[in-house]
Tab-separated table of C-alpha atoms in Angstrom:
chain	number	residue	atom	x	y	z
A	181	UNK	CA	64.156	-46.129	3.208
A	182	UNK	CA	65.901	-42.797	2.819
A	183	UNK	CA	65.553	-40.132	5.451
A	184	UNK	CA	62.864	-37.630	4.535
A	185	UNK	CA	65.376	-34.851	4.018
A	186	UNK	CA	67.000	-36.986	1.314
A	187	UNK	CA	63.862	-37.821	-0.670
A	188	UNK	CA	64.358	-35.013	-3.180
A	189	UNK	CA	67.418	-33.636	-4.956
A	190	UNK	CA	66.629	-30.002	-5.750
A	191	UNK	CA	69.538	-28.058	-7.242
A	192	UNK	CA	68.129	-25.151	-9.282
A	193	UNK	CA	71.538	-23.709	-10.104
A	194	UNK	CA	72.562	-27.032	-11.639
A	195	UNK	CA	69.178	-27.667	-13.272
A	196	UNK	CA	68.636	-30.908	-11.354
A	197	UNK	CA	65.420	-32.088	-9.714
A	198	UNK	CA	64.926	-35.731	-8.783
A	199	UNK	CA	62.537	-37.686	-6.578
A	200	UNK	CA	63.542	-40.883	-4.855
A	201	UNK	CA	61.276	-43.684	-6.014
A	202	UNK	CA	60.707	-44.984	-2.516
A	203	UNK	CA	58.269	-42.044	-2.233
A	204	UNK	CA	55.968	-44.190	-4.396
A	205	UNK	CA	56.645	-47.575	-2.789
A	206	UNK	CA	57.186	-47.098	0.949
A	207	UNK	CA	54.457	-47.860	3.478
A	208	UNK	CA	56.260	-45.678	6.004
A	209	UNK	CA	56.110	-42.759	3.574
A	210	UNK	CA	52.366	-43.309	3.090
A	211	UNK	CA	51.792	-43.332	6.844
A	212	UNK	CA	53.760	-40.116	7.168
A	213	UNK	CA	51.694	-38.559	4.354
A	214	UNK	CA	48.550	-39.349	6.298
A	215	UNK	CA	49.927	-37.634	9.389
A	216	UNK	CA	51.589	-34.606	7.796
A	217	UNK	CA	49.495	-33.943	4.692
A	218	UNK	CA	46.019	-35.467	4.854
A	219	UNK	CA	45.603	-34.762	8.571
A	220	UNK	CA	46.775	-31.154	8.153
A	221	UNK	CA	45.576	-29.708	4.817
A	222	UNK	CA	42.226	-28.621	3.470
A	223	UNK	CA	40.645	-31.546	1.602
A	224	UNK	CA	37.813	-31.516	-0.915
A	225	UNK	CA	34.595	-33.185	0.230
A	226	UNK	CA	31.759	-32.298	-2.132
A	227	UNK	CA	29.873	-29.679	-4.099
A	228	UNK	CA	26.942	-28.001	-2.387
A	229	UNK	CA	24.591	-28.935	-5.244
A	230	UNK	CA	24.809	-32.610	-4.276
A	231	UNK	CA	22.319	-32.040	-1.465
A	232	UNK	CA	19.786	-29.585	-2.874
A	233	UNK	CA	16.772	-30.131	-0.621
A	234	UNK	CA	16.354	-30.192	3.168
A	235	UNK	CA	17.006	-33.729	4.349
A	236	UNK	CA	19.158	-34.747	1.374
A	237	UNK	CA	22.379	-36.458	2.465
A	238	UNK	CA	25.417	-38.257	1.047
A	239	UNK	CA	28.249	-40.059	2.740
A	240	UNK	CA	31.902	-40.092	1.786
A	241	UNK	CA	35.293	-41.184	3.121
A	242	UNK	CA	37.897	-38.437	3.360
A	243	UNK	CA	41.476	-39.352	4.271
A	244	UNK	CA	40.224	-42.633	5.711
A	245	UNK	CA	37.563	-40.992	7.876
A	246	UNK	CA	33.844	-41.673	7.388
A	247	UNK	CA	31.867	-38.455	6.930
A	248	UNK	CA	28.451	-37.479	5.673
A	249	UNK	CA	26.957	-34.172	4.640
A	250	UNK	CA	23.312	-33.250	4.894
A	251	UNK	CA	21.124	-30.246	4.256
A	252	UNK	CA	19.185	-29.510	7.417
A	253	UNK	CA	15.531	-28.543	7.644
A	254	UNK	CA	16.793	-24.964	8.053
A	255	UNK	CA	18.429	-25.125	4.606
A	256	UNK	CA	22.005	-25.167	5.911
A	257	UNK	CA	24.514	-27.738	4.659
A	258	UNK	CA	26.393	-29.432	7.503
A	259	UNK	CA	29.190	-31.980	7.592
A	260	UNK	CA	29.343	-34.631	10.308
A	261	UNK	CA	31.690	-37.385	11.363
A	262	UNK	CA	29.814	-40.561	10.511
A	263	UNK	CA	29.856	-42.101	13.968
A	264	UNK	CA	27.240	-42.315	16.693
A	265	UNK	CA	28.174	-40.399	19.818
A	266	UNK	CA	26.852	-43.323	21.887
A	267	UNK	CA	28.974	-46.339	20.961
A	268	UNK	CA	30.429	-45.419	17.606
A	269	UNK	CA	28.374	-47.227	14.955
A	270	UNK	CA	27.959	-45.598	11.564
A	271	UNK	CA	24.934	-43.313	11.568
A	272	UNK	CA	24.659	-42.914	7.803
A	273	UNK	CA	24.618	-46.403	6.264
A	274	UNK	CA	23.688	-45.552	2.676
A	275	UNK	CA	25.708	-43.627	0.123
A	276	UNK	CA	22.865	-41.171	-0.391
A	277	UNK	CA	19.280	-40.584	0.576
A	278	UNK	CA	16.814	-38.328	2.345
A	279	UNK	CA	16.096	-38.161	6.059
A	280	UNK	CA	14.301	-35.900	8.492
A	281	UNK	CA	15.904	-37.897	11.298
A	282	UNK	CA	18.803	-40.354	11.386
A	283	UNK	CA	18.609	-43.252	13.801
A	284	UNK	CA	21.533	-45.416	14.806
A	285	UNK	CA	20.594	-49.003	13.962
A	286	UNK	CA	22.544	-50.350	16.952
A	287	UNK	CA	20.857	-48.757	19.976
A	288	UNK	CA	18.333	-46.410	18.330
A	289	UNK	CA	19.857	-43.090	19.344
A	290	UNK	CA	18.133	-40.609	17.040
A	291	UNK	CA	19.400	-37.325	15.557
A	292	UNK	CA	17.626	-34.702	13.502
A	293	UNK	CA	19.046	-33.499	10.194
A	294	UNK	CA	20.775	-30.621	11.977
A	295	UNK	CA	22.792	-33.099	14.065
A	296	UNK	CA	20.936	-32.623	17.364
A	297	UNK	CA	20.293	-35.665	19.538
A	298	UNK	CA	16.502	-35.877	19.757
A	299	UNK	CA	15.817	-39.392	21.006
A	300	UNK	CA	17.485	-41.715	23.524
A	301	UNK	CA	15.848	-44.969	24.689
A	302	UNK	CA	15.542	-44.965	28.508
A	303	UNK	CA	17.144	-41.556	28.761
A	304	UNK	CA	16.413	-41.529	32.511
A	305	UNK	CA	18.784	-44.467	32.866
A	306	UNK	CA	21.736	-42.183	32.181
A	307	UNK	CA	21.242	-40.080	35.282
A	308	UNK	CA	20.998	-36.347	35.903
A	309	UNK	CA	24.406	-35.513	34.424
A	310	UNK	CA	23.406	-36.685	30.936
A	311	UNK	CA	23.144	-33.707	28.583
A	312	UNK	CA	21.576	-34.204	25.170
A	313	UNK	CA	23.041	-30.952	23.882
A	314	UNK	CA	26.562	-32.299	24.361
A	315	UNK	CA	25.856	-35.569	22.590
A	316	UNK	CA	24.846	-34.322	19.159
A	317	UNK	CA	26.696	-35.391	16.032
A	318	UNK	CA	30.212	-33.971	15.727
A	319	UNK	CA	31.724	-32.116	12.786
A	320	UNK	CA	35.308	-32.067	11.536
A	321	UNK	CA	37.351	-29.271	13.154
A	322	UNK	CA	37.090	-27.065	10.055
A	323	UNK	CA	34.519	-26.896	7.258
A	324	UNK	CA	34.376	-24.152	4.630
A	325	UNK	CA	32.798	-23.375	1.288
A	326	UNK	CA	34.424	-21.645	-1.664
A	327	UNK	CA	31.865	-20.854	-4.339
A	328	UNK	CA	30.038	-24.144	-3.858
A	329	UNK	CA	33.097	-26.358	-3.344
A	330	UNK	CA	33.056	-27.745	0.210
A	331	UNK	CA	36.362	-28.482	1.925
A	332	UNK	CA	37.116	-29.973	5.330
A	333	UNK	CA	40.225	-30.117	7.471
A	334	UNK	CA	41.002	-32.259	10.481
A	335	UNK	CA	43.464	-29.628	11.640
A	336	UNK	CA	41.781	-26.996	13.855
A	337	UNK	CA	44.704	-24.630	13.277
A	338	UNK	CA	44.689	-24.798	9.481
A	339	UNK	CA	44.837	-21.435	7.684
A	340	UNK	CA	41.688	-19.915	6.215
A	341	UNK	CA	40.483	-21.691	3.081
A	342	UNK	CA	40.700	-18.610	0.858
A	343	UNK	CA	44.320	-18.168	1.919
A	344	UNK	CA	45.110	-21.828	1.343
A	345	UNK	CA	43.610	-21.822	-2.154
A	346	UNK	CA	45.922	-18.956	-3.157
A	347	UNK	CA	46.093	-18.621	-6.956
A	348	UNK	CA	43.813	-21.626	-7.476
A	349	UNK	CA	40.902	-19.321	-6.632
A	350	UNK	CA	41.369	-17.527	-9.969
A	351	UNK	CA	40.772	-20.771	-11.832
A	352	UNK	CA	37.893	-21.907	-9.639
A	353	UNK	CA	36.306	-18.543	-10.412
A	354	UNK	CA	36.833	-19.112	-14.147
A	355	UNK	CA	34.977	-22.399	-13.849
A	356	UNK	CA	32.084	-21.191	-11.691
A	357	UNK	CA	31.563	-17.957	-13.652
A	358	UNK	CA	30.863	-19.901	-16.842
A	359	UNK	CA	27.364	-20.614	-15.528
A	360	UNK	CA	24.573	-18.058	-15.514
A	361	UNK	CA	22.569	-19.764	-12.751
A	362	UNK	CA	25.320	-21.579	-10.906
A	363	UNK	CA	26.974	-24.961	-11.272
A	364	UNK	CA	25.654	-28.366	-10.252
A	365	UNK	CA	27.047	-31.862	-9.982
A	366	UNK	CA	25.211	-34.237	-12.293
A	367	UNK	CA	23.876	-37.335	-10.534
A	368	UNK	CA	26.111	-40.372	-10.780
A	369	UNK	CA	29.869	-40.827	-10.659
A	370	UNK	CA	32.774	-42.822	-12.028
A	371	UNK	CA	34.542	-44.904	-9.386
A	372	UNK	CA	37.583	-47.075	-9.999
A	373	UNK	CA	40.931	-48.076	-8.552
A	374	UNK	CA	44.436	-47.740	-9.940
A	375	UNK	CA	47.302	-49.998	-8.918
A	376	UNK	CA	49.754	-47.164	-8.476
A	377	UNK	CA	50.819	-44.532	-5.984
A	378	UNK	CA	48.460	-41.554	-5.745
A	379	UNK	CA	51.196	-39.042	-6.560
A	380	UNK	CA	51.653	-40.599	-9.994
A	381	UNK	CA	48.128	-39.488	-10.892
A	382	UNK	CA	49.053	-35.957	-9.778
A	383	UNK	CA	52.024	-36.049	-12.143
A	384	UNK	CA	50.008	-37.506	-15.009
A	385	UNK	CA	47.205	-34.960	-14.614
A	386	UNK	CA	49.555	-31.984	-14.879
A	387	UNK	CA	51.738	-33.437	-17.622
A	388	UNK	CA	50.705	-32.020	-21.006
A	389	UNK	CA	53.384	-33.578	-23.133
A	390	UNK	CA	52.231	-37.176	-22.739
A	391	UNK	CA	48.919	-36.446	-24.480
A	392	UNK	CA	49.837	-36.969	-28.117
A	393	UNK	CA	51.801	-40.229	-27.805
A	394	UNK	CA	49.747	-41.772	-24.981
A	395	UNK	CA	46.270	-40.937	-26.307
A	396	UNK	CA	46.972	-41.710	-29.952
A	397	UNK	CA	43.835	-43.855	-30.278
A	398	UNK	CA	41.587	-40.972	-29.268
A	399	UNK	CA	43.026	-38.644	-31.869
A	400	UNK	CA	42.632	-41.325	-34.520
A	401	UNK	CA	38.985	-41.642	-33.467
A	402	UNK	CA	38.422	-37.886	-33.641
A	403	UNK	CA	40.171	-37.656	-37.005
A	404	UNK	CA	37.854	-40.390	-38.219
A	405	UNK	CA	34.923	-38.130	-37.372
A	406	UNK	CA	36.344	-35.443	-39.614
A	407	UNK	CA	37.900	-33.306	-36.848
A	408	UNK	CA	41.373	-32.022	-37.675
A	409	UNK	CA	43.711	-32.586	-34.707
A	410	UNK	CA	46.927	-31.643	-36.476
A	411	UNK	CA	47.244	-28.635	-34.186
A	412	UNK	CA	47.194	-30.619	-30.976
A	413	UNK	CA	50.927	-30.411	-30.418
A	414	UNK	CA	50.943	-26.622	-30.734
A	415	UNK	CA	47.773	-26.420	-28.640
A	416	UNK	CA	49.875	-27.485	-25.661
A	417	UNK	CA	52.077	-24.437	-26.024
A	418	UNK	CA	50.914	-22.617	-22.911
A	419	UNK	CA	53.299	-22.906	-19.984
A	420	UNK	CA	51.808	-24.356	-16.834
A	421	UNK	CA	51.545	-22.009	-13.880
A	422	UNK	CA	52.311	-22.624	-10.235
A	423	UNK	CA	49.629	-21.120	-8.014
A	424	UNK	CA	51.102	-21.359	-4.514
A	425	UNK	CA	50.718	-23.974	-1.756
A	426	UNK	CA	51.374	-26.813	-4.219
A	427	UNK	CA	48.466	-25.890	-6.527
A	428	UNK	CA	49.155	-25.718	-10.254
A	429	UNK	CA	47.362	-25.486	-13.577
A	430	UNK	CA	48.191	-26.805	-17.039
A	431	UNK	CA	46.343	-25.083	-19.887
A	432	UNK	CA	45.958	-25.572	-23.621
A	433	UNK	CA	43.861	-24.304	-26.494
A	434	UNK	CA	40.541	-26.129	-26.584
A	435	UNK	CA	40.800	-27.254	-30.183
A	436	UNK	CA	38.339	-30.097	-29.615
A	437	UNK	CA	35.594	-27.649	-28.694
A	438	UNK	CA	33.828	-27.129	-25.370
A	439	UNK	CA	30.152	-27.019	-24.380
A	440	UNK	CA	30.979	-23.674	-22.788
A	441	UNK	CA	31.096	-21.296	-25.723
A	442	UNK	CA	33.472	-23.004	-28.149
A	443	UNK	CA	31.737	-24.880	-30.913
A	444	UNK	CA	33.184	-27.931	-32.623
A	445	UNK	CA	31.696	-30.182	-35.326
A	446	UNK	CA	31.557	-32.819	-32.571
A	447	UNK	CA	28.657	-30.832	-31.084
A	448	UNK	CA	26.602	-30.820	-34.261
A	449	UNK	CA	25.308	-27.943	-36.377
A	450	UNK	CA	22.111	-27.840	-34.327
A	451	UNK	CA	24.048	-26.563	-31.274
A	452	UNK	CA	26.213	-23.997	-33.051
A	453	UNK	CA	23.863	-21.061	-32.486
A	454	UNK	CA	23.294	-21.905	-28.826
A	455	UNK	CA	27.031	-22.045	-28.139
A	456	UNK	CA	27.495	-18.707	-29.903
A	457	UNK	CA	24.773	-17.229	-27.684
A	458	UNK	CA	26.573	-18.458	-24.564
A	459	UNK	CA	29.802	-16.909	-25.749
A	460	UNK	CA	28.140	-13.563	-26.452
A	461	UNK	CA	26.733	-13.540	-22.917
A	462	UNK	CA	30.170	-14.190	-21.433
A	463	UNK	CA	31.699	-11.392	-23.495
A	464	UNK	CA	29.002	-8.936	-22.391
A	465	UNK	CA	29.442	-9.860	-18.743
A	466	UNK	CA	33.207	-10.333	-18.447
A	467	UNK	CA	34.778	-8.736	-21.497
A	468	UNK	CA	36.460	-10.379	-24.488
A	469	UNK	CA	39.685	-11.307	-22.716
A	470	UNK	CA	38.162	-13.099	-19.733
A	471	UNK	CA	35.458	-14.695	-21.895
A	472	UNK	CA	38.154	-16.080	-24.179
A	473	UNK	CA	40.009	-17.516	-21.183
A	474	UNK	CA	36.799	-19.242	-20.061
A	475	UNK	CA	35.703	-20.495	-23.455
A	476	UNK	CA	38.788	-21.164	-25.561
A	477	UNK	CA	41.319	-22.398	-23.025
A	478	UNK	CA	41.040	-25.848	-21.476
A	479	UNK	CA	42.746	-26.479	-18.165
A	480	UNK	CA	43.732	-29.168	-15.689
A	481	UNK	CA	43.678	-27.589	-12.228
A	482	UNK	CA	45.281	-29.312	-9.248
A	483	UNK	CA	44.173	-28.149	-5.825
A	484	UNK	CA	46.824	-29.669	-3.579
A	485	UNK	CA	46.988	-32.379	-2.487
A	486	UNK	CA	44.482	-34.484	-4.465
A	487	UNK	CA	41.646	-32.550	-6.117
A	488	UNK	CA	41.765	-32.295	-9.895
A	489	UNK	CA	39.297	-30.288	-11.969
A	490	UNK	CA	39.532	-30.903	-15.711
A	491	UNK	CA	37.785	-27.972	-17.394
A	492	UNK	CA	37.898	-29.077	-21.007
A	493	UNK	CA	35.484	-30.940	-23.294
A	494	UNK	CA	33.531	-31.381	-20.068
A	495	UNK	CA	34.144	-30.343	-16.444
A	496	UNK	CA	35.357	-33.371	-14.533
A	497	UNK	CA	35.819	-33.123	-10.769
A	498	UNK	CA	38.178	-35.915	-9.722
A	499	UNK	CA	39.407	-36.908	-6.278
A	500	UNK	CA	41.826	-39.742	-5.490
A	501	UNK	CA	42.790	-41.296	-2.166
A	502	UNK	CA	45.748	-43.538	-1.330
A	503	UNK	CA	44.821	-46.976	-0.024
A	504	UNK	CA	48.299	-48.522	-0.120
A	505	UNK	CA	51.640	-47.372	-1.506
A	506	UNK	CA	50.687	-48.986	-4.822
A	507	UNK	CA	46.900	-48.535	-4.794
A	508	UNK	CA	44.515	-45.580	-4.976
A	509	UNK	CA	40.754	-45.147	-5.281
A	510	UNK	CA	39.432	-42.567	-7.726
A	511	UNK	CA	36.001	-40.948	-7.930
A	512	UNK	CA	34.937	-38.494	-10.618
A	513	UNK	CA	31.829	-36.389	-11.080
A	514	UNK	CA	30.590	-34.140	-13.864
A	515	UNK	CA	30.002	-30.437	-13.160
A	516	UNK	CA	27.672	-28.466	-15.429
A	517	UNK	CA	25.772	-25.156	-15.539
A	518	UNK	CA	22.296	-25.466	-14.084
A	519	UNK	CA	20.783	-23.799	-17.129
A	520	UNK	CA	22.520	-25.966	-19.729
A	521	UNK	CA	20.136	-27.245	-22.391
A	522	UNK	CA	19.595	-31.018	-22.631
A	523	UNK	CA	21.347	-31.312	-26.005
A	524	UNK	CA	24.555	-29.734	-24.730
A	525	UNK	CA	24.358	-31.596	-21.416
A	526	UNK	CA	24.048	-34.869	-23.313
A	527	UNK	CA	27.145	-33.982	-25.342
A	528	UNK	CA	29.009	-33.034	-22.159
A	529	UNK	CA	28.152	-36.337	-20.502
A	530	UNK	CA	29.150	-38.214	-23.655
A	531	UNK	CA	32.522	-36.453	-23.527
A	532	UNK	CA	32.799	-37.321	-19.832
A	533	UNK	CA	32.412	-41.029	-20.602
A	534	UNK	CA	34.116	-41.145	-24.003
A	535	UNK	CA	37.325	-39.406	-22.956
A	536	UNK	CA	37.578	-39.148	-19.168
A	537	UNK	CA	35.536	-42.169	-18.096
A	538	UNK	CA	37.197	-45.353	-16.754
A	539	UNK	CA	36.284	-47.105	-20.008
A	540	UNK	CA	36.912	-44.122	-22.262
A	541	UNK	CA	39.784	-43.197	-24.546
A	542	UNK	CA	42.006	-41.272	-22.118
A	543	UNK	CA	41.671	-42.778	-18.662
A	544	UNK	CA	42.632	-46.388	-19.540
A	545	UNK	CA	45.712	-45.026	-21.319
A	546	UNK	CA	46.682	-42.996	-18.253
A	547	UNK	CA	46.020	-45.914	-15.916
A	548	UNK	CA	48.193	-48.180	-18.051
A	549	UNK	CA	50.975	-45.596	-18.067
A	550	UNK	CA	51.128	-44.964	-14.337
A	551	UNK	CA	50.629	-48.626	-13.436
A	552	UNK	CA	53.543	-49.329	-15.742
A	553	UNK	CA	55.636	-46.814	-13.785
A	554	UNK	CA	54.645	-48.489	-10.523
A	555	UNK	CA	55.605	-51.888	-11.918
A	556	UNK	CA	58.931	-50.465	-13.100
A	557	UNK	CA	59.843	-49.366	-9.587
A	558	UNK	CA	60.126	-53.031	-8.611
A	559	UNK	CA	63.305	-53.182	-10.665
A	560	UNK	CA	64.975	-51.288	-7.786
A	561	UNK	CA	68.158	-50.727	-9.760
A	562	UNK	CA	67.195	-47.123	-10.564
A	563	UNK	CA	66.663	-45.040	-7.433
A	564	UNK	CA	65.583	-41.656	-8.790
A	565	UNK	CA	62.898	-40.263	-11.087
A	566	UNK	CA	63.979	-37.293	-13.189
A	567	UNK	CA	61.828	-34.128	-13.203
A	568	UNK	CA	64.418	-31.547	-14.253
A	569	UNK	CA	63.013	-30.616	-17.635
A	570	UNK	CA	62.984	-26.858	-18.147
A	571	UNK	CA	64.699	-25.742	-14.939
A	572	UNK	CA	67.177	-23.686	-16.944
A	573	UNK	CA	64.708	-21.747	-19.120
A	574	UNK	CA	61.422	-19.911	-19.173
A	575	UNK	CA	58.728	-22.522	-18.693
A	576	UNK	CA	57.070	-24.006	-21.759
A	577	UNK	CA	54.211	-26.482	-21.857
A	578	UNK	CA	56.439	-29.539	-22.135
A	579	UNK	CA	58.402	-28.621	-18.999
A	580	UNK	CA	57.942	-30.044	-15.510
A	581	UNK	CA	57.671	-26.826	-13.519
A	582	UNK	CA	54.194	-27.694	-12.226
A	583	UNK	CA	55.318	-31.166	-11.140
A	584	UNK	CA	58.216	-29.668	-9.219
A	585	UNK	CA	55.813	-27.242	-7.499
A	586	UNK	CA	53.758	-30.183	-6.239
A	587	UNK	CA	56.807	-32.134	-5.097
A	588	UNK	CA	58.328	-29.148	-3.325
A	589	UNK	CA	55.125	-28.617	-1.350
A	590	UNK	CA	54.951	-32.349	-0.623
A	591	UNK	CA	58.538	-32.203	0.628
A	592	UNK	CA	57.753	-29.131	2.742
A	593	UNK	CA	54.952	-30.930	4.528
A	594	UNK	CA	56.776	-34.228	4.848
A	595	UNK	CA	59.960	-32.651	6.226
A	596	UNK	CA	58.121	-30.257	8.539
A	597	UNK	CA	59.222	-27.132	6.673
A	598	UNK	CA	55.644	-26.137	5.834
A	599	UNK	CA	55.020	-24.026	2.746
A	600	UNK	CA	57.685	-24.256	0.074
A	601	UNK	CA	57.383	-22.084	-3.024
A	602	UNK	CA	58.972	-22.876	-6.371
A	603	UNK	CA	62.598	-21.862	-6.695
A	604	UNK	CA	63.275	-22.593	-10.345
A	605	UNK	CA	65.808	-20.001	-11.521
A	606	UNK	CA	63.620	-18.846	-14.429
A	607	UNK	CA	59.825	-18.798	-14.251
A	608	UNK	CA	57.588	-17.382	-16.911
A	609	UNK	CA	55.258	-14.959	-15.146
A	610	UNK	CA	52.017	-14.096	-16.937
A	611	UNK	CA	48.845	-12.385	-15.788
A	612	UNK	CA	46.278	-15.019	-14.871
A	613	UNK	CA	43.670	-13.687	-17.294
A	614	UNK	CA	45.846	-11.914	-19.826
A	615	UNK	CA	47.159	-14.520	-22.201
């Protein structure tokens, strides 16, 4: 394996950016990623709407650690390490449920839904030094909430979440502000695995120029429904933007329509007036320019390292975790306005499954593509992947600026340099809401 300081060739003056392919195949690299990225950064856990009522809980693994989150009887959402403070057994043994108290099945230590230890068999047997208050459930070192999105970090010294999110906050705001009464995660999820390195899904998710050739079947399907997709290539004419700290966004005109305020024949004539009403509300509240950015522009937002929000024909929240150098697990949820009418919600969920679902039009294509890359790395005769496109010019949609931003931040963490901003010689700078 190459030394970490030789994993990337980054020569802006020469227009060269390459990544050594062992970054996608090495177990040692994966172990170092766990230590220097996943143990250090803010990581997405959940949306607050997933536990609406006191006692509601869900469990999740984050960076290999078992966690669960629960809304206490006082209404507060808390996150706990899913391990009994007695002998370590999992406290939360179901993916979701409701509980006023949680009892460890092993020795019956019992905790309330605020994490306090409230019951210990033969407590007197532990002696006078035993202190219940010290033995409650433990939380990760840092937990924070940005507009309903809950993040955790296992690094007590991590920077504040709002600072870490940097320019990604603008795009999270664009998503959340679409709703009049707040956003919610719809019950249910898509869960699947991909036989490829997790960073290949980052690349794929921010890469706009694979869409037309890779997803040809989808566009044939849409054309068959009478929807003209001849403008798809020009729709991807908006340059991606780097947002700091490895975050990036790729945007395009939402020519396929969106449940949020952009009608398409796919949504049916019966929903045309409702979508127009939503758009008018957004214009009144935010002005024409910001409303247009919400309604007419679709976006793939990466919150480094591994949260993707696809705000397009639906709003997919996708998280992916490395299991092995050539294996990741993916989970996706659908985000929607609380007030959305059943007809539009049904269309949104149909889009979620038809395009972004594991059996839909897009996801199997993407899985095939990145698994093919992973298989190609076994050839070993080609050491480097090329990501130099557009280094010498103002960024356009087909360039790889956003991919380089991710890889530079990855390299900064892996090499111990910390934050590394883009240093392409020419970057197209545009106001976040003024395109």
